[in-house]
Tab-separated table of C-alpha atoms in Angstrom:
chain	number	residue	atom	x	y	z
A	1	UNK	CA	-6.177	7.136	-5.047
A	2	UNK	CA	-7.654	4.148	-6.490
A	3	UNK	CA	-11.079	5.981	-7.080
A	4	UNK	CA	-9.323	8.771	-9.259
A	5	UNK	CA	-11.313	8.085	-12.358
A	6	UNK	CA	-9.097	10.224	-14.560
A	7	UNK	CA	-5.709	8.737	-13.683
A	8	UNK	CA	-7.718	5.373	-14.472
A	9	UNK	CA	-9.112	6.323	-17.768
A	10	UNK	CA	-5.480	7.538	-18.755
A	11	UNK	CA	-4.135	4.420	-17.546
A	12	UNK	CA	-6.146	1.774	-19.475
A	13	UNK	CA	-6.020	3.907	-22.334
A	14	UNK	CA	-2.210	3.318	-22.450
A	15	UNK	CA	-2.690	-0.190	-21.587
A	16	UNK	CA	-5.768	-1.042	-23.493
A	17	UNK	CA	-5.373	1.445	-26.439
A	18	UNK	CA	-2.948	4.544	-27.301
A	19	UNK	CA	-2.404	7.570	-25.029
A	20	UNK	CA	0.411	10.259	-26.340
A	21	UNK	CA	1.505	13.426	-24.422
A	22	UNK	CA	4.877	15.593	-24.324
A	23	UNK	CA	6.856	13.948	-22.241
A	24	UNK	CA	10.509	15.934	-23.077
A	25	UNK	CA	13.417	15.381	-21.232
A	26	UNK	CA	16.469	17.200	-21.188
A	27	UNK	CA	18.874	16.164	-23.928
A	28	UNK	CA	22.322	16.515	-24.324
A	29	UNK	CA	24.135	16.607	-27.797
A	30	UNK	CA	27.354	15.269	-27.143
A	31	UNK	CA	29.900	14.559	-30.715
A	32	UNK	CA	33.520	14.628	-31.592
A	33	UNK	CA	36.251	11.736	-32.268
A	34	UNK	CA	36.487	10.706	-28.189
A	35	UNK	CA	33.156	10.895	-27.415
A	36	UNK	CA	32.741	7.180	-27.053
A	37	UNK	CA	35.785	6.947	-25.534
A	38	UNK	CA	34.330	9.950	-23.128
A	39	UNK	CA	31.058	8.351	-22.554
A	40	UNK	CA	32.871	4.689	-21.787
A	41	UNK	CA	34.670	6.489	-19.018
A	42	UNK	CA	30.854	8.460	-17.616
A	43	UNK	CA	28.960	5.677	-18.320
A	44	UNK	CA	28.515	2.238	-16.817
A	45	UNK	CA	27.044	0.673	-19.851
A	46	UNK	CA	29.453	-0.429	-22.926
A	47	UNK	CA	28.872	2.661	-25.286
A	48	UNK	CA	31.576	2.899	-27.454
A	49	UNK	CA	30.024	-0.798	-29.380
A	50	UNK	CA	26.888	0.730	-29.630
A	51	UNK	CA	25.728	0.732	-33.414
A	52	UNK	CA	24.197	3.411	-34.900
A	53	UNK	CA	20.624	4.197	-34.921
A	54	UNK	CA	20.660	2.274	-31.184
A	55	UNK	CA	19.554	2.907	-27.749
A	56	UNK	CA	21.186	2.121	-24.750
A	57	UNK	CA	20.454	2.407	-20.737
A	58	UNK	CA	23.088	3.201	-18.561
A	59	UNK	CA	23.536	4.697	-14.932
A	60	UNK	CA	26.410	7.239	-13.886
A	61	UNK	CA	28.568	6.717	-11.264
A	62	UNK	CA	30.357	9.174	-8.551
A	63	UNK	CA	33.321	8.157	-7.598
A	64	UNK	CA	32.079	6.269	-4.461
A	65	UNK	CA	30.172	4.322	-6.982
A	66	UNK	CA	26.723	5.697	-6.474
A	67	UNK	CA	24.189	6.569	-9.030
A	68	UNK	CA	24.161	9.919	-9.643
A	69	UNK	CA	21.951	10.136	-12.726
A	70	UNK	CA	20.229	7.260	-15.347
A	71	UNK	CA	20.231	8.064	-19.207
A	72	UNK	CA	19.070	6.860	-22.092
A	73	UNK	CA	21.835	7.256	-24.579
A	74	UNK	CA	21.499	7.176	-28.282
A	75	UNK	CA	23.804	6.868	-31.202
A	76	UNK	CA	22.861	8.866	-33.804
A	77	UNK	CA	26.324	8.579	-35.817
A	78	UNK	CA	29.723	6.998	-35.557
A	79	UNK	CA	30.620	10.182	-33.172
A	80	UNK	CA	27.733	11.723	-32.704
A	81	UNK	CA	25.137	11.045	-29.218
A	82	UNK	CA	22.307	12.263	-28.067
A	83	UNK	CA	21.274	11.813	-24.443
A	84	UNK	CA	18.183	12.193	-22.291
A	85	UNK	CA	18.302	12.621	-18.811
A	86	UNK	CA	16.534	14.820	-15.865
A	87	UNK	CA	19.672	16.417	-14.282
A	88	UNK	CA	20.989	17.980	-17.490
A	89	UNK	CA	23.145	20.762	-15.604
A	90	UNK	CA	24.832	18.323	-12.918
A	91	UNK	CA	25.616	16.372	-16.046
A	92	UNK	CA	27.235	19.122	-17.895
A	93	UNK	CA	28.939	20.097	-14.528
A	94	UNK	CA	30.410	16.054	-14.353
A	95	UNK	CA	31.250	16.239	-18.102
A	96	UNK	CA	33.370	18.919	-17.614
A	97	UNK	CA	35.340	18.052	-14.715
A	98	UNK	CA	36.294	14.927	-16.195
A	99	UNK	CA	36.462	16.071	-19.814
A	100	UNK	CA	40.859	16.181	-19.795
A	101	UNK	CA	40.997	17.623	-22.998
A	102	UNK	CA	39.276	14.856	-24.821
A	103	UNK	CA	38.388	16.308	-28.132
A	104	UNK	CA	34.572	16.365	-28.142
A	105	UNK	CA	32.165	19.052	-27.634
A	106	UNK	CA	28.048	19.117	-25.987
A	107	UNK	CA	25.859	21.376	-25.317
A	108	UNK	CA	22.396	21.732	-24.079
A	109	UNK	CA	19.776	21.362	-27.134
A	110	UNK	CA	16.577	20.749	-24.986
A	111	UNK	CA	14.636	23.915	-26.147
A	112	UNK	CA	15.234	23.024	-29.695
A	113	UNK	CA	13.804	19.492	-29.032
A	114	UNK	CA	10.183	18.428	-28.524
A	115	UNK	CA	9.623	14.584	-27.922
A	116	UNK	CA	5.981	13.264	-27.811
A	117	UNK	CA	5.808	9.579	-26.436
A	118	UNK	CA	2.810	7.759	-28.037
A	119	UNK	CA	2.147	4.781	-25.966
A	120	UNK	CA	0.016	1.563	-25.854
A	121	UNK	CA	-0.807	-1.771	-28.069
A	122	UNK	CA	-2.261	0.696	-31.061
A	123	UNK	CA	0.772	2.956	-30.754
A	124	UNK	CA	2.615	1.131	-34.109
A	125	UNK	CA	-0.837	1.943	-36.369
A	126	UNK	CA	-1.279	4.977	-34.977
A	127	UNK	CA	2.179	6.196	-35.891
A	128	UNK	CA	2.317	4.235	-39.522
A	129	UNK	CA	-0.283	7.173	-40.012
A	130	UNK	CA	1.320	9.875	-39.158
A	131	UNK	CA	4.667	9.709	-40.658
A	132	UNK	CA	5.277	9.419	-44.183
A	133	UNK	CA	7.941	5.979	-44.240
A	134	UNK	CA	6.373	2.837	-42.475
A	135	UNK	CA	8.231	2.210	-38.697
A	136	UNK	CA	6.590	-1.590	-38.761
A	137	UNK	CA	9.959	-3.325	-38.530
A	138	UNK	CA	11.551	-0.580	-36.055
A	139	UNK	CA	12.852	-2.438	-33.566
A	140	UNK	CA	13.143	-2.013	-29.468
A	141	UNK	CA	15.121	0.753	-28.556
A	142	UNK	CA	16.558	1.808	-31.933
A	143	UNK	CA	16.069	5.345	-33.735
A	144	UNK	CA	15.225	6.406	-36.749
A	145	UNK	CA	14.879	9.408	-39.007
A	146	UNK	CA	11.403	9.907	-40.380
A	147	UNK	CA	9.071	12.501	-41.613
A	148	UNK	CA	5.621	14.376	-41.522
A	149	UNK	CA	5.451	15.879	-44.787
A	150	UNK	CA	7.477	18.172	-44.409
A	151	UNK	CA	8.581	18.111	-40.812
A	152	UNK	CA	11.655	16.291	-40.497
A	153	UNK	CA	11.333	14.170	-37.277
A	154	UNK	CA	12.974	11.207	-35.408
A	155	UNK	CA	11.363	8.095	-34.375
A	156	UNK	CA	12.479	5.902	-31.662
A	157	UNK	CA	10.834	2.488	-30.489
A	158	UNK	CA	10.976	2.968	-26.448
A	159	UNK	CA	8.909	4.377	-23.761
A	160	UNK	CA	8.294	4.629	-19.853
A	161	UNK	CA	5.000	2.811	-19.776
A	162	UNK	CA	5.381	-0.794	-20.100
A	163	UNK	CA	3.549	-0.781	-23.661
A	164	UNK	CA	4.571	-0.976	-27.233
A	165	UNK	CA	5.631	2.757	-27.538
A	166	UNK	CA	7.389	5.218	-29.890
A	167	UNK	CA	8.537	8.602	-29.167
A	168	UNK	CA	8.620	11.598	-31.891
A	169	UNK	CA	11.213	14.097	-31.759
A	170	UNK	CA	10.663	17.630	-33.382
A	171	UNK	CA	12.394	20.772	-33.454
A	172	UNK	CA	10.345	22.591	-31.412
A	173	UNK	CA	9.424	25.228	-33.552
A	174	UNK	CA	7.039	23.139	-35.101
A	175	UNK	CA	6.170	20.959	-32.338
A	176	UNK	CA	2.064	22.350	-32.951
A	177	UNK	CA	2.051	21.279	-36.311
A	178	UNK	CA	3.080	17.506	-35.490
A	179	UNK	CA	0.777	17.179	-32.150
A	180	UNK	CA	-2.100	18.308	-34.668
A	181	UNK	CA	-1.393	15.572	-36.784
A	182	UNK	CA	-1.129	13.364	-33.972
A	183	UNK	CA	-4.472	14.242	-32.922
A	184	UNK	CA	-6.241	13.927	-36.034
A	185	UNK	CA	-4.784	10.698	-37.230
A	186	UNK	CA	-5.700	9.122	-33.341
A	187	UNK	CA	-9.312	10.172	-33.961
A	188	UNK	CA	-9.755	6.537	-35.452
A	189	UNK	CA	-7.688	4.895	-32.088
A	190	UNK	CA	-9.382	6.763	-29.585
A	191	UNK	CA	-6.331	8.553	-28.949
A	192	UNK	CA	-6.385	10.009	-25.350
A	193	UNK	CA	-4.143	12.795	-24.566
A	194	UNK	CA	-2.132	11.649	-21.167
A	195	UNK	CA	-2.675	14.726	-18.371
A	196	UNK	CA	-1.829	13.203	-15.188
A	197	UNK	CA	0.880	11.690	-13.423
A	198	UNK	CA	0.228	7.934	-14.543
A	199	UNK	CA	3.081	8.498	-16.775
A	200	UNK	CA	6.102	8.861	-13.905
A	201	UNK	CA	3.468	6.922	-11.255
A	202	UNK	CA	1.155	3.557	-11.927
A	203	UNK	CA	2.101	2.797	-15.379
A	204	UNK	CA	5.963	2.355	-14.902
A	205	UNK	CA	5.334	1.447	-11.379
A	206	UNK	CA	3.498	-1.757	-12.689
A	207	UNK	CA	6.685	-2.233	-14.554
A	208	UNK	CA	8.994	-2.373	-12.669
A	209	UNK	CA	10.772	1.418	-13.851
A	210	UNK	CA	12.723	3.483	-11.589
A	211	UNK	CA	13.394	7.195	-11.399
A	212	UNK	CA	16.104	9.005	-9.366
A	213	UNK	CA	13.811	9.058	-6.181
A	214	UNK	CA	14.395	5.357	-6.237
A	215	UNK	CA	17.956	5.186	-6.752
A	216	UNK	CA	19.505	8.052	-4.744
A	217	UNK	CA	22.538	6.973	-2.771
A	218	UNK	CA	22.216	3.245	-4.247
A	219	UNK	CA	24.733	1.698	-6.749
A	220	UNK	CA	24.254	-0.627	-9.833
A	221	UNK	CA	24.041	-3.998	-8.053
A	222	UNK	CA	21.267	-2.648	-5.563
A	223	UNK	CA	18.621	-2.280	-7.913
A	224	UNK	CA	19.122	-5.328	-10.177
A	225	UNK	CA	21.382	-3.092	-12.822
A	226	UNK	CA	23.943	-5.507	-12.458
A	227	UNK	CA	23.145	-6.426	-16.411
A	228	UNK	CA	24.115	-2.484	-17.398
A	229	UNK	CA	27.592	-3.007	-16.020
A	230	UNK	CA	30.406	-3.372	-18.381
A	231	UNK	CA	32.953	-4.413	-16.380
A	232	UNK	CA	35.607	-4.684	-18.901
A	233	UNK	CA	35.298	-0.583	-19.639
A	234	UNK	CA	36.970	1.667	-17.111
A	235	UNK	CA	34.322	4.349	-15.843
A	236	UNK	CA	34.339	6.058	-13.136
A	237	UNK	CA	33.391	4.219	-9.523
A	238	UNK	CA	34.545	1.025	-10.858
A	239	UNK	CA	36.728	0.782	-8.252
A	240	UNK	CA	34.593	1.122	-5.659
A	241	UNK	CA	31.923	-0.812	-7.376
A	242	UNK	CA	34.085	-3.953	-7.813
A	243	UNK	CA	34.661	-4.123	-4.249
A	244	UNK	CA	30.885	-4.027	-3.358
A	245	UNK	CA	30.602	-6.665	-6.178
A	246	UNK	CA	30.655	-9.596	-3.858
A	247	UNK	CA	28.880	-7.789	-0.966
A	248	UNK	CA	25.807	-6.354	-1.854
A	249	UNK	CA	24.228	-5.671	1.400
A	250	UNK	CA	20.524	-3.760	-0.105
A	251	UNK	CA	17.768	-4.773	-2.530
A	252	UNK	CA	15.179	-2.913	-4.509
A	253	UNK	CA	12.335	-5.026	-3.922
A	254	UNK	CA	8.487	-4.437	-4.906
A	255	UNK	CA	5.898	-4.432	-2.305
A	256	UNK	CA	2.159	-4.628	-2.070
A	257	UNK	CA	0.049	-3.563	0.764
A	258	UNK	CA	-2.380	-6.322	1.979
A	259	UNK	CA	-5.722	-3.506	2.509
A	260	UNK	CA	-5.945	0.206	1.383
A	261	UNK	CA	-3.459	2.910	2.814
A	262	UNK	CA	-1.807	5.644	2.193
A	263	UNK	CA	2.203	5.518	2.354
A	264	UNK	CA	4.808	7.697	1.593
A	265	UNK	CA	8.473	7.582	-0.132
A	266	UNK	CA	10.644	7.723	2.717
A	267	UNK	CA	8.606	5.357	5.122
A	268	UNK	CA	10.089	2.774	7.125
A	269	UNK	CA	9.910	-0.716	6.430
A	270	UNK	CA	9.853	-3.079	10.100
A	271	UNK	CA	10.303	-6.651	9.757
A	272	UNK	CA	9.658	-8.174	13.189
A	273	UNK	CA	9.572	-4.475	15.172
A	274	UNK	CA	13.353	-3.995	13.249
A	275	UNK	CA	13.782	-0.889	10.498
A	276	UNK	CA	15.152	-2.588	7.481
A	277	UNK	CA	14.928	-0.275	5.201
A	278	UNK	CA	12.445	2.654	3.612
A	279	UNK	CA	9.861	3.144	0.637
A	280	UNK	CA	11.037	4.758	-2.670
A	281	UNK	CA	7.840	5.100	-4.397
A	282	UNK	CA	3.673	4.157	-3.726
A	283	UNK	CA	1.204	4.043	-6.055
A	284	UNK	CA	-1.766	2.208	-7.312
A	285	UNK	CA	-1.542	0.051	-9.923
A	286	UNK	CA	-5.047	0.341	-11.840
A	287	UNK	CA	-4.125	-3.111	-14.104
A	288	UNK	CA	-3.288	-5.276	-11.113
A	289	UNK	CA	-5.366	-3.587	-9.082
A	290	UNK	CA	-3.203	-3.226	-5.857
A	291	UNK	CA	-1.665	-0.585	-3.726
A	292	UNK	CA	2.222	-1.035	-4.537
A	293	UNK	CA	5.513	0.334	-4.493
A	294	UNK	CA	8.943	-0.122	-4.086
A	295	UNK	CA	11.432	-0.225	-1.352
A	296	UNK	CA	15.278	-0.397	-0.570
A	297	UNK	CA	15.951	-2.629	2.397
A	298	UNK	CA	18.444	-5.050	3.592
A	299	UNK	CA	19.302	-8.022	1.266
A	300	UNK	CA	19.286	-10.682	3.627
A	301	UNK	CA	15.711	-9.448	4.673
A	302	UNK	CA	14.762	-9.348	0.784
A	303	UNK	CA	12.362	-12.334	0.309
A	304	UNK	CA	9.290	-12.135	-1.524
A	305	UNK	CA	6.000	-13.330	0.112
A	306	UNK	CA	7.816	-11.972	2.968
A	307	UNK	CA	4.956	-9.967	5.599
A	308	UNK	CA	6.574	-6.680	6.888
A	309	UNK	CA	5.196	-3.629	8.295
A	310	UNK	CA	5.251	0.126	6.728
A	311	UNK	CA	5.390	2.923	9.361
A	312	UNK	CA	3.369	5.987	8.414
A	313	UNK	CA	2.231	8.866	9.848
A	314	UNK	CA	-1.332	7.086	10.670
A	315	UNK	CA	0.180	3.869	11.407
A	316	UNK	CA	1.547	0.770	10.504
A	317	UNK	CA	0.298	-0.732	7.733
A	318	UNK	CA	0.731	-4.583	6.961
A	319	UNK	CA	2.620	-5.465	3.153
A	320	UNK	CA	3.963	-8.286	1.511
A	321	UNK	CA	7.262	-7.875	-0.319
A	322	UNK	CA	7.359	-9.380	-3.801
A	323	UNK	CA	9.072	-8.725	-7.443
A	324	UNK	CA	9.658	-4.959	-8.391
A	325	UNK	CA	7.537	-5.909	-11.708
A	326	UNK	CA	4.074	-6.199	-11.036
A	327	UNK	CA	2.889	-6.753	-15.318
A	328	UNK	CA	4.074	-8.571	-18.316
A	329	UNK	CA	7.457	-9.771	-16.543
A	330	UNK	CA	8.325	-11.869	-19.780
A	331	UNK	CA	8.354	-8.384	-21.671
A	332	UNK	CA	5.842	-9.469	-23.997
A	333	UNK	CA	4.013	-6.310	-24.009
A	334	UNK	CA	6.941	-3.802	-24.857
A	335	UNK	CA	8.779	-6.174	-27.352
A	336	UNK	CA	5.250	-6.600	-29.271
């Protein structure tokens, strides 16, 4: 792993320089006069005082209070949404049980939407040349509409990497056209074109970024998404939320191994002999240079600079637990 040259070169280039590739999730159009109510009541986050042209992160919730998906929502117009997520048919399946005749409609519009993330500290002058009206005062996780001559397009200031990123939505139709303009105007940046998994694997893992692999069967509070909770909106698992409020019994706590190893999600974690908890995600971290990765284990256990031991199928290998985010903890980087 940490001789894979490739994954390296795609990894500084994000870090160093710009790296794009087409990194589309599933997105859900979701409009009509109750949608923020609707959303408020999904959703753990406070959607309905969204503005427009925002982006907001939010988990959820069955009604056990466990995460059953995490979305980026954004708020196009005063009742119109779009959101991303991985689990778009589950979501559609929640939607509707829950739906109660709100007036609202959404559908599935992922194969009429192509998003390509462009990523890294020459991301913003890379993009000022592809689209025709300047995104220099775009602002973290907002959204606006742009254009490529004449592709219409959306631009939003976000990303999974860590960096100063944008991502460029397109109908999909002409999805070519705009990657060949990407191209071409990154000839000057030294544009890379991101192939491997860095994207889901070292670059958020530096960062600090979860997927679902990380928070299956956790809640909010677990994982340090306490700040996405707005208490005062009524969503479902609040109930069962608020009573684990005062009682949070696990932590998602970053880890890094003290010598080269291999280790695997679902590995135990032994402090003193004792199972405290498993691995959610391993990788190598080519800007810190470590082996690291994340795991879910008992709170009272969770205390960094603490030595435990991972059990894997060749053995157990010594680690030091520490903070989840491994780079730019101040934010510096993304906020740039």
């Amino acid at each position: 792993m940490k001789g894979n040259e490739l994954k390296r070169k795609e990894h500084e280039a994000v870090r160093c320089g710009v790296g794009y590739y087409d990194f589309t999730h599933q997105i859900l159009d979701v409009k009509g006069k109750d949608a923020a109510t609707f959303l408020d009541k999904v959703f753990v986050n406070d959607i309905k005082n969204m503005k427009k042209g925002h982006a907001l992160y939010t988990t959820m919730l069955n009604e056990e209070g466990k995460i059953i998906d995490d979305v980026i929502v954004f708020r196009l117009e005063e009742d119109k949404y779009l959101i991303s997520t991985l689990y778009i048919d589950k979501m559609i399946k929640w939607f509707d049980k829950f739906k109660d005749g709100c007036d609202l409609d959404y559908k599935d519009i992922t194969s009429r939407v192509t998003m390509f993330a462009i990523q890294g500290p020459k991301s913003r002058d890379l993009v000022n040349k592809i689209v025709d009206e300047d995104i220099s005062n775009l602002k973290f996780f907002t959204i606006e509409d742009n254009s490529v001559g004449d592709l219409d397009i959306m631009v939003a200031r976000a990303g999974f990497t860590g960096e100063l990123g944008y991502e460029l939505y397109v109908e999909s139709g002409k999805k070519e056209k705009l990657e060949e303009k990407i191209k071409e105007c990154g000839k000057e940046f030294g544009l890379i074109n991101i192939t491997t998994d860095v994207i889901i694997e070292s670059l958020p893992g530096e960062k600090g970024y979860v997927l679902m692999s990380d928070l299956e069967g956790t809640n909010p509070l677990e994982v340090g998404y306490d700040w996405t909770v707005h208490w005062d909106s009524d969503f479902i698992g609040k109930d069962a939320l608020l009573k684990e409020k005062d009682n949070v019994k696990r932590d998602l706590l970053g880890f890094e191994l003290f010598e080269e190893g291999e280790v695997e999600a679902g590995d135990a974690v032994l402090l003193d002999g004792r199972e405290i908890g498993k691995v959610t995600k391993f990788t190598y971290g080519y800007t810190v240079e470590k082996f690291i990765g994340y795991c879910l284990i008992e709170k009272e256990c969770a205390i960094e600079g603490k030595e435990v031991e991972i059990k894997t199928k060749d053995g157990d290998i010594k680690a030091k637990l520490c903070d989840r985010i491994f780079y730019d903890k101040e934010n510096k980087r993304v906020r740039g």
